[in-house]
Amino acid sequence: MTDSPTAPTLTSLARGGGCGCKLDPGVLDEILARTPLAGGFPDLIVDAAGRDDAAVYRLGPDQAIVATTDFFAPVVDDPDAFGRIAATNALSDVYAMGGKPIFCLALLGVPVGEVPAETIRAILEGGRAVAEAAGAPIAGGHSIDAAEPFYGLVALGLVHPDRILANAGARPGDALILGKPLGIGVFSAALKRGLLSDDDYARMIASTTLMNTPGADLAELDGVHAATDVTGFGLLGHLSEVCQASGVRAVVERAAVPVFDGARRLAGEGVRTGASGRNWTAVSPLVETPSDWNDLDRDLLCDPQTSGGLLVSCAPEAVDAVLEVFARHGHESAAVVGKIAQGAPTIAVT
């Protein structure tokens, strides 16, 4: 909490929160369509062309550096929790590439004079604690006086060039495994409306601060072909990026997708984020829906996840090993949610 009874809450200072702050995917596509990509650099193994989670640059035959940045407006009012969530989310992109974080830089914006110094220190301390737990200390950073508060990290990691988990490697016949339940966006919307129970708030914090450390171990498994993390564009949005980068079709089984019970109930009562609608508008041309498709399906499968789970494409014979890695890292809800098939880059929901 803030250190002054008159200080505004963090979420009240921001129009959006968490990964729901991302630009509308349709707007982003329009912007990037005319933005030239980096070219002529053979050691730049992964760039923005495939909409992957991070850039990767080859340092030598056995080592490459993973570089990413992520920041957003407060998704909760507790400053320490906000810092921990934002740092966990930023580090996730390194893990999603199969890398191990090595150090970070902090990015901070606050409306000076509105947010007390103790609150700012608590945000930074939350982020520092997470980064150091990942073995990636925060070595510096940058701060500005901003109209709305935001916090995040530049995260750097290392990966073997032959073990990168790019989103372009999915193969027909692969199984799709999701590491965390959906529903964080619904929880966030309910929190702002005063509708989130204490138990569901605790589940939200536990999920968003659970690091995606399985990614580094999954990169060592021969049967793991591709990975991404599910964040602001929702499950269908990020899966569509995998399909387009890999040139494959995906099948998602609605009943198999893990969703927080409280989020499903709240979504059924009409609690949703504006981002879920934007996500659906962007991805719907690629999605085939069943006859009983409804608004609840749409809102949950397009729900913007803050610090969401890894989405892994792996050979069927690797499924047990992948699930074992997830369980060993505390991701007990990981589940097979579909498969990869041959065909145009589309998604069939069953």
Tab-separated table of N, CA, C and O in Angstrom, residues 40-124:
chain	number	residue	atom	x	y	z
A	40	GLY	N	21.138	-7.515	-42.850
A	40	GLY	CA	22.564	-7.495	-43.094
A	40	GLY	C	23.423	-7.800	-41.882
A	40	GLY	O	24.613	-7.499	-41.880
A	41	PHE	N	22.811	-8.400	-40.866
A	41	PHE	CA	23.552	-8.747	-39.658
A	41	PHE	C	23.378	-10.252	-39.403
A	41	PHE	O	22.435	-10.665	-38.719
A	42	PRO	N	24.248	-11.074	-39.955
A	42	PRO	CA	24.050	-12.533	-39.883
A	42	PRO	C	24.044	-13.093	-38.469
A	42	PRO	O	23.469	-14.154	-38.241
A	43	ASP	N	24.651	-12.400	-37.514
A	43	ASP	CA	24.664	-12.904	-36.147
A	43	ASP	C	23.409	-12.529	-35.362
A	43	ASP	O	23.230	-12.970	-34.225
A	44	LEU	N	22.553	-11.705	-35.969
A	44	LEU	CA	21.267	-11.401	-35.350
A	44	LEU	C	20.318	-12.538	-35.712
A	44	LEU	O	19.658	-12.524	-36.743
A	45	ILE	N	20.268	-13.549	-34.837
A	45	ILE	CA	19.556	-14.796	-35.155
A	45	ILE	C	18.043	-14.607	-35.136
A	45	ILE	O	17.315	-15.140	-35.969
A	46	VAL	N	17.525	-13.865	-34.152
A	46	VAL	CA	16.089	-13.629	-34.014
A	46	VAL	C	15.867	-12.130	-33.896
A	46	VAL	O	16.446	-11.472	-33.020
A	47	ASP	N	15.016	-11.584	-34.787
A	47	ASP	CA	14.658	-10.177	-34.692
A	47	ASP	C	13.136	-10.054	-34.678
A	47	ASP	O	12.431	-11.028	-34.415
A	48	ALA	N	12.634	-8.883	-34.975
A	48	ALA	CA	11.196	-8.640	-34.857
A	48	ALA	C	10.374	-9.275	-35.973
A	48	ALA	O	9.141	-9.241	-35.919
A	49	ALA	N	11.013	-9.856	-36.965
A	49	ALA	CA	10.284	-10.381	-38.119
A	49	ALA	C	9.248	-11.427	-37.737
A	49	ALA	O	8.165	-11.480	-38.304
A	50	GLY	N	9.582	-12.295	-36.788
A	50	GLY	CA	8.662	-13.358	-36.404
A	50	GLY	C	7.820	-13.044	-35.196
A	50	GLY	O	7.137	-13.928	-34.666
A	51	ARG	N	7.828	-11.763	-34.746
A	51	ARG	CA	7.072	-11.364	-33.552
A	51	ARG	C	7.406	-12.267	-32.369
A	51	ARG	O	6.536	-12.674	-31.609
A	52	ASP	N	8.683	-12.568	-32.222
A	52	ASP	CA	9.090	-13.457	-31.140
A	52	ASP	C	9.182	-12.696	-29.827
A	52	ASP	O	8.984	-11.473	-29.776
A	53	ASP	N	9.509	-13.414	-28.747
A	53	ASP	CA	9.488	-12.826	-27.414
A	53	ASP	C	10.705	-11.965	-27.109
A	53	ASP	O	10.653	-11.115	-26.219
A	54	ALA	N	11.801	-12.197	-27.805
A	54	ALA	CA	13.031	-11.453	-27.560
A	54	ALA	C	13.913	-11.519	-28.787
A	54	ALA	O	13.717	-12.360	-29.667
A	55	ALA	N	14.880	-10.622	-28.845
A	55	ALA	CA	15.902	-10.683	-29.882
A	55	ALA	C	17.036	-11.575	-29.405
A	55	ALA	O	17.295	-11.674	-28.204
A	56	VAL	N	17.706	-12.242	-30.344
A	56	VAL	CA	18.831	-13.113	-30.000
A	56	VAL	C	19.991	-12.798	-30.940
A	56	VAL	O	19.815	-12.772	-32.161
A	57	TYR	N	21.173	-12.579	-30.352
A	57	TYR	CA	22.368	-12.246	-31.125
A	57	TYR	C	23.476	-13.240	-30.787
A	57	TYR	O	23.816	-13.439	-29.629
A	58	ARG	N	24.040	-13.849	-31.836
A	58	ARG	CA	25.081	-14.852	-31.650
A	58	ARG	C	26.392	-14.187	-31.223
A	58	ARG	O	26.902	-13.280	-31.883
A	59	LEU	N	26.947	-14.656	-30.099
A	59	LEU	CA	28.243	-14.183	-29.620
A	59	LEU	C	29.378	-15.096	-30.074
A	59	LEU	O	30.529	-14.658	-30.173
A	60	GLY	N	29.059	-16.354	-30.299
A	60	GLY	CA	30.047	-17.341	-30.710
A	60	GLY	C	29.336	-18.630	-31.039
A	60	GLY	O	28.105	-18.715	-30.998
A	61	PRO	N	30.068	-19.697	-31.359
A	61	PRO	CA	29.428	-20.954	-31.763
A	61	PRO	C	28.592	-21.600	-30.671
A	61	PRO	O	27.663	-22.354	-30.971
A	62	ASP	N	28.885	-21.298	-29.407
A	62	ASP	CA	28.186	-21.964	-28.313
A	62	ASP	C	27.416	-21.001	-27.416
A	62	ASP	O	26.921	-21.410	-26.356
A	63	GLN	N	27.295	-19.743	-27.812
A	63	GLN	CA	26.647	-18.784	-26.918
A	63	GLN	C	25.997	-17.652	-27.706
A	63	GLN	O	26.551	-17.142	-28.679
A	64	ALA	N	24.790	-17.282	-27.266
A	64	ALA	CA	24.077	-16.151	-27.842
A	64	ALA	C	23.450	-15.354	-26.711
A	64	ALA	O	23.156	-15.896	-25.636
A	65	ILE	N	23.251	-14.072	-26.942
A	65	ILE	CA	22.634	-13.217	-25.934
A	65	ILE	C	21.171	-12.986	-26.295
A	65	ILE	O	20.820	-12.770	-27.456
A	66	VAL	N	20.312	-13.073	-25.298
A	66	VAL	CA	18.876	-12.831	-25.438
A	66	VAL	C	18.592	-11.455	-24.847
A	66	VAL	O	18.997	-11.167	-23.716
A	67	ALA	N	17.914	-10.601	-25.588
A	67	ALA	CA	17.642	-9.242	-25.124
A	67	ALA	C	16.164	-8.914	-25.296
A	67	ALA	O	15.583	-9.151	-26.355
A	68	THR	N	15.565	-8.375	-24.245
A	68	THR	CA	14.148	-8.039	-24.296
A	68	THR	C	13.870	-6.899	-23.332
A	68	THR	O	14.670	-6.601	-22.444
A	69	THR	N	12.735	-6.261	-23.503
A	69	THR	CA	12.287	-5.270	-22.530
A	69	THR	C	10.775	-5.336	-22.425
A	69	THR	O	10.080	-5.642	-23.403
A	70	ASP	N	10.279	-5.075	-21.225
A	70	ASP	CA	8.831	-5.081	-20.991
A	70	ASP	C	8.531	-4.190	-19.803
A	70	ASP	O	9.225	-4.250	-18.781
A	71	PHE	N	7.512	-3.370	-19.935
A	71	PHE	CA	7.080	-2.523	-18.824
A	71	PHE	C	5.600	-2.231	-18.998
A	71	PHE	O	5.063	-2.318	-20.104
A	72	PHE	N	4.931	-1.897	-17.899
A	72	PHE	CA	3.515	-1.567	-17.996
A	72	PHE	C	3.052	-0.778	-16.777
A	72	PHE	O	3.800	-0.596	-15.803
A	73	ALA	N	1.821	-0.304	-16.858
A	73	ALA	CA	1.200	0.437	-15.768
A	73	ALA	C	0.745	-0.528	-14.676
A	73	ALA	O	0.615	-1.739	-14.912
A	74	PRO	N	0.491	-0.016	-13.483
A	74	PRO	CA	0.143	-0.889	-12.353
A	74	PRO	C	-1.100	-1.731	-12.603
A	74	PRO	O	-2.119	-1.242	-13.093
A	75	VAL	N	-0.974	-3.001	-12.250
A	75	VAL	CA	-2.106	-3.917	-12.341
A	75	VAL	C	-2.710	-4.155	-10.961
A	75	VAL	O	-3.816	-4.670	-10.830
A	76	VAL	N	-1.962	-3.776	-9.902
A	76	VAL	CA	-2.422	-3.854	-8.518
A	76	VAL	C	-1.965	-2.586	-7.805
A	76	VAL	O	-1.102	-1.854	-8.299
A	77	ASP	N	-2.524	-2.335	-6.623
A	77	ASP	CA	-2.171	-1.127	-5.875
A	77	ASP	C	-0.981	-1.321	-4.943
A	77	ASP	O	-0.303	-0.347	-4.610
A	78	ASP	N	-0.736	-2.540	-4.509
A	78	ASP	CA	0.401	-2.801	-3.644
A	78	ASP	C	1.690	-2.592	-4.441
A	78	ASP	O	1.935	-3.298	-5.425
A	79	PRO	N	2.543	-1.628	-4.058
A	79	PRO	CA	3.717	-1.316	-4.880
A	79	PRO	C	4.737	-2.438	-4.950
A	79	PRO	O	5.346	-2.659	-6.007
A	80	ASP	N	4.950	-3.158	-3.861
A	80	ASP	CA	5.894	-4.277	-3.883
A	80	ASP	C	5.392	-5.361	-4.828
A	80	ASP	O	6.163	-5.897	-5.634
A	81	ALA	N	4.101	-5.679	-4.752
A	81	ALA	CA	3.529	-6.693	-5.643
A	81	ALA	C	3.608	-6.235	-7.091
A	81	ALA	O	3.924	-7.027	-7.997
A	82	PHE	N	3.348	-4.958	-7.348
A	82	PHE	CA	3.456	-4.434	-8.713
A	82	PHE	C	4.873	-4.609	-9.243
A	82	PHE	O	5.076	-5.074	-10.370
A	83	GLY	N	5.866	-4.274	-8.438
A	83	GLY	CA	7.252	-4.441	-8.866
A	83	GLY	C	7.595	-5.889	-9.154
A	83	GLY	O	8.278	-6.200	-10.141
A	84	ARG	N	7.115	-6.799	-8.295
A	84	ARG	CA	7.411	-8.217	-8.486
A	84	ARG	C	6.724	-8.764	-9.737
A	84	ARG	O	7.314	-9.543	-10.495
A	85	ILE	N	5.484	-8.352	-9.965
A	85	ILE	CA	4.760	-8.822	-11.147
A	85	ILE	C	5.438	-8.327	-12.426
A	85	ILE	O	5.653	-9.093	-13.377
A	86	ALA	N	5.783	-7.045	-12.463
A	86	ALA	CA	6.392	-6.473	-13.658
A	86	ALA	C	7.743	-7.122	-13.960
A	86	ALA	O	8.070	-7.395	-15.120
A	87	ALA	N	8.538	-7.371	-12.918
A	87	ALA	CA	9.844	-7.998	-13.123
A	87	ALA	C	9.692	-9.449	-13.578
A	87	ALA	O	10.406	-9.909	-14.479
A	88	THR	N	8.770	-10.176	-12.973
A	88	THR	CA	8.516	-11.559	-13.383
A	88	THR	C	8.094	-11.612	-14.840
A	88	THR	O	8.554	-12.464	-15.613
A	89	ASN	N	7.229	-10.692	-15.233
A	89	ASN	CA	6.753	-10.642	-16.607
A	89	ASN	C	7.888	-10.348	-17.580
A	89	ASN	O	7.992	-10.969	-18.648
A	90	ALA	N	8.755	-9.404	-17.253
A	90	ALA	CA	9.850	-9.041	-18.153
A	90	ALA	C	10.837	-10.195	-18.317
A	90	ALA	O	11.301	-10.486	-19.424
A	91	LEU	N	11.173	-10.862	-17.232
A	91	LEU	CA	12.104	-11.988	-17.290
A	91	LEU	C	11.525	-13.161	-18.068
A	91	LEU	O	12.260	-13.979	-18.630
A	92	SER	N	10.200	-13.243	-18.135
A	92	SER	CA	9.544	-14.355	-18.820
A	92	SER	C	9.966	-14.462	-20.275
A	92	SER	O	10.084	-15.568	-20.817
A	93	ASP	N	10.221	-13.329	-20.919
A	93	ASP	CA	10.594	-13.373	-22.338
A	93	ASP	C	11.945	-14.038	-22.558
A	93	ASP	O	12.178	-14.653	-23.597
A	94	VAL	N	12.848	-13.897	-21.584
A	94	VAL	CA	14.132	-14.591	-21.688
A	94	VAL	C	13.913	-16.096	-21.561
A	94	VAL	O	14.425	-16.892	-22.359
A	95	TYR	N	13.115	-16.500	-20.578
A	95	TYR	CA	12.825	-17.925	-20.389
A	95	TYR	C	12.078	-18.507	-21.585
A	95	TYR	O	12.298	-19.669	-21.964
A	96	ALA	N	11.184	-17.707	-22.183
A	96	ALA	CA	10.403	-18.199	-23.320
A	96	ALA	C	11.282	-18.506	-24.527
A	96	ALA	O	10.902	-19.298	-25.388
A	97	MET	N	12.465	-17.907	-24.588
A	97	MET	CA	13.417	-18.189	-25.664
A	97	MET	C	14.360	-19.333	-25.293
A	97	MET	O	15.259	-19.680	-26.076
A	98	GLY	N	14.176	-19.914	-24.099
A	98	GLY	CA	15.058	-20.979	-23.642
A	98	GLY	C	16.298	-20.469	-22.942
A	98	GLY	O	17.218	-21.254	-22.655
A	99	GLY	N	16.354	-19.159	-22.655
A	99	GLY	CA	17.545	-18.563	-22.071
A	99	GLY	C	17.536	-18.536	-20.551
A	99	GLY	O	16.532	-18.808	-19.907
A	100	LYS	N	18.702	-18.183	-20.002
A	100	LYS	CA	18.869	-17.978	-18.568
A	100	LYS	C	19.252	-16.522	-18.347
A	100	LYS	O	20.247	-16.045	-18.884
A	101	PRO	N	18.467	-15.778	-17.565
A	101	PRO	CA	18.763	-14.359	-17.351
A	101	PRO	C	20.118	-14.165	-16.664
A	101	PRO	O	20.524	-14.982	-15.832
A	102	ILE	N	20.795	-13.064	-17.037
A	102	ILE	CA	22.089	-12.771	-16.409
A	102	ILE	C	22.094	-11.423	-15.691
A	102	ILE	O	22.700	-11.295	-14.638
A	103	PHE	N	21.466	-10.381	-16.249
A	103	PHE	CA	21.304	-9.138	-15.508
A	103	PHE	C	20.225	-8.298	-16.169
A	103	PHE	O	19.767	-8.590	-17.279
A	104	CYS	N	19.805	-7.255	-15.465
A	104	CYS	CA	18.687	-6.432	-15.922
A	104	CYS	C	18.990	-4.953	-15.732
A	104	CYS	O	19.891	-4.569	-14.984
A	105	LEU	N	18.191	-4.126	-16.389
A	105	LEU	CA	18.134	-2.687	-16.166
A	105	LEU	C	16.684	-2.334	-15.871
A	105	LEU	O	15.772	-2.906	-16.474
A	106	ALA	N	16.457	-1.416	-14.952
A	106	ALA	CA	15.099	-1.043	-14.573
A	106	ALA	C	14.609	0.148	-15.388
A	106	ALA	O	15.381	1.046	-15.739
A	107	LEU	N	13.316	0.150	-15.708
A	107	LEU	CA	12.651	1.247	-16.394
A	107	LEU	C	11.519	1.734	-15.507
A	107	LEU	O	10.633	0.949	-15.138
A	108	LEU	N	11.525	3.006	-15.146
A	108	LEU	CA	10.548	3.533	-14.190
A	108	LEU	C	10.017	4.873	-14.665
A	108	LEU	O	10.783	5.761	-15.057
A	109	GLY	N	8.705	5.021	-14.623
A	109	GLY	CA	8.067	6.305	-14.866
A	109	GLY	C	7.042	6.556	-13.779
A	109	GLY	O	6.247	5.656	-13.461
A	110	VAL	N	7.044	7.733	-13.192
A	110	VAL	CA	6.062	8.079	-12.159
A	110	VAL	C	5.673	9.542	-12.297
A	110	VAL	O	6.490	10.376	-12.691
A	111	PRO	N	4.420	9.875	-11.969
A	111	PRO	CA	4.033	11.284	-11.896
A	111	PRO	C	4.599	11.878	-10.604
A	111	PRO	O	4.063	11.663	-9.515
A	112	VAL	N	5.703	12.577	-10.734
A	112	VAL	CA	6.384	13.124	-9.562
A	112	VAL	C	5.447	14.067	-8.805
A	112	VAL	O	4.754	14.888	-9.397
A	113	GLY	N	5.411	13.908	-7.499
A	113	GLY	CA	4.535	14.726	-6.672
A	113	GLY	C	3.232	14.041	-6.334
A	113	GLY	O	2.537	14.451	-5.384
A	114	GLU	N	2.865	13.001	-7.096
A	114	GLU	CA	1.636	12.264	-6.818
A	114	GLU	C	1.902	10.914	-6.166
A	114	GLU	O	1.064	10.402	-5.424
A	115	VAL	N	3.039	10.322	-6.479
A	115	VAL	CA	3.399	9.021	-5.913
A	115	VAL	C	4.491	9.233	-4.865
A	115	VAL	O	5.572	9.737	-5.199
A	116	PRO	N	4.252	8.869	-3.610
A	116	PRO	CA	5.236	9.083	-2.555
A	116	PRO	C	6.533	8.309	-2.799
A	116	PRO	O	6.536	7.252	-3.443
A	117	ALA	N	7.622	8.842	-2.273
A	117	ALA	CA	8.936	8.212	-2.442
A	117	ALA	C	8.945	6.795	-1.885
A	117	ALA	O	9.571	5.894	-2.465
A	118	GLU	N	8.258	6.562	-0.774
A	118	GLU	CA	8.240	5.217	-0.183
A	118	GLU	C	7.553	4.219	-1.113
A	118	GLU	O	7.933	3.054	-1.179
A	119	THR	N	6.544	4.665	-1.817
A	119	THR	CA	5.865	3.796	-2.776
A	119	THR	C	6.796	3.438	-3.927
A	119	THR	O	6.873	2.278	-4.360
A	120	ILE	N	7.528	4.433	-4.423
A	120	ILE	CA	8.460	4.186	-5.527
A	120	ILE	C	9.547	3.213	-5.086
A	120	ILE	O	9.905	2.284	-5.816
A	121	ARG	N	10.066	3.413	-3.867
A	121	ARG	CA	11.092	2.502	-3.362
A	121	ARG	C	10.559	1.085	-3.256
A	121	ARG	O	11.268	0.110	-3.532
A	122	ALA	N	9.287	0.936	-2.857
A	122	ALA	CA	8.702	-0.398	-2.728
A	122	ALA	C	8.559	-1.079	-4.089
A	122	ALA	O	8.764	-2.292	-4.214
A	123	ILE	N	8.209	-0.306	-5.122
A	123	ILE	CA	8.133	-0.876	-6.477
A	123	ILE	C	9.500	-1.401	-6.893
A	123	ILE	O	9.642	-2.536	-7.369
A	124	LEU	N	10.510	-0.577	-6.698
A	124	LEU	CA	11.865	-0.961	-7.091
A	124	LEU	C	12.359	-2.154	-6.286
A	124	LEU	O	13.037	-3.039	-6.813
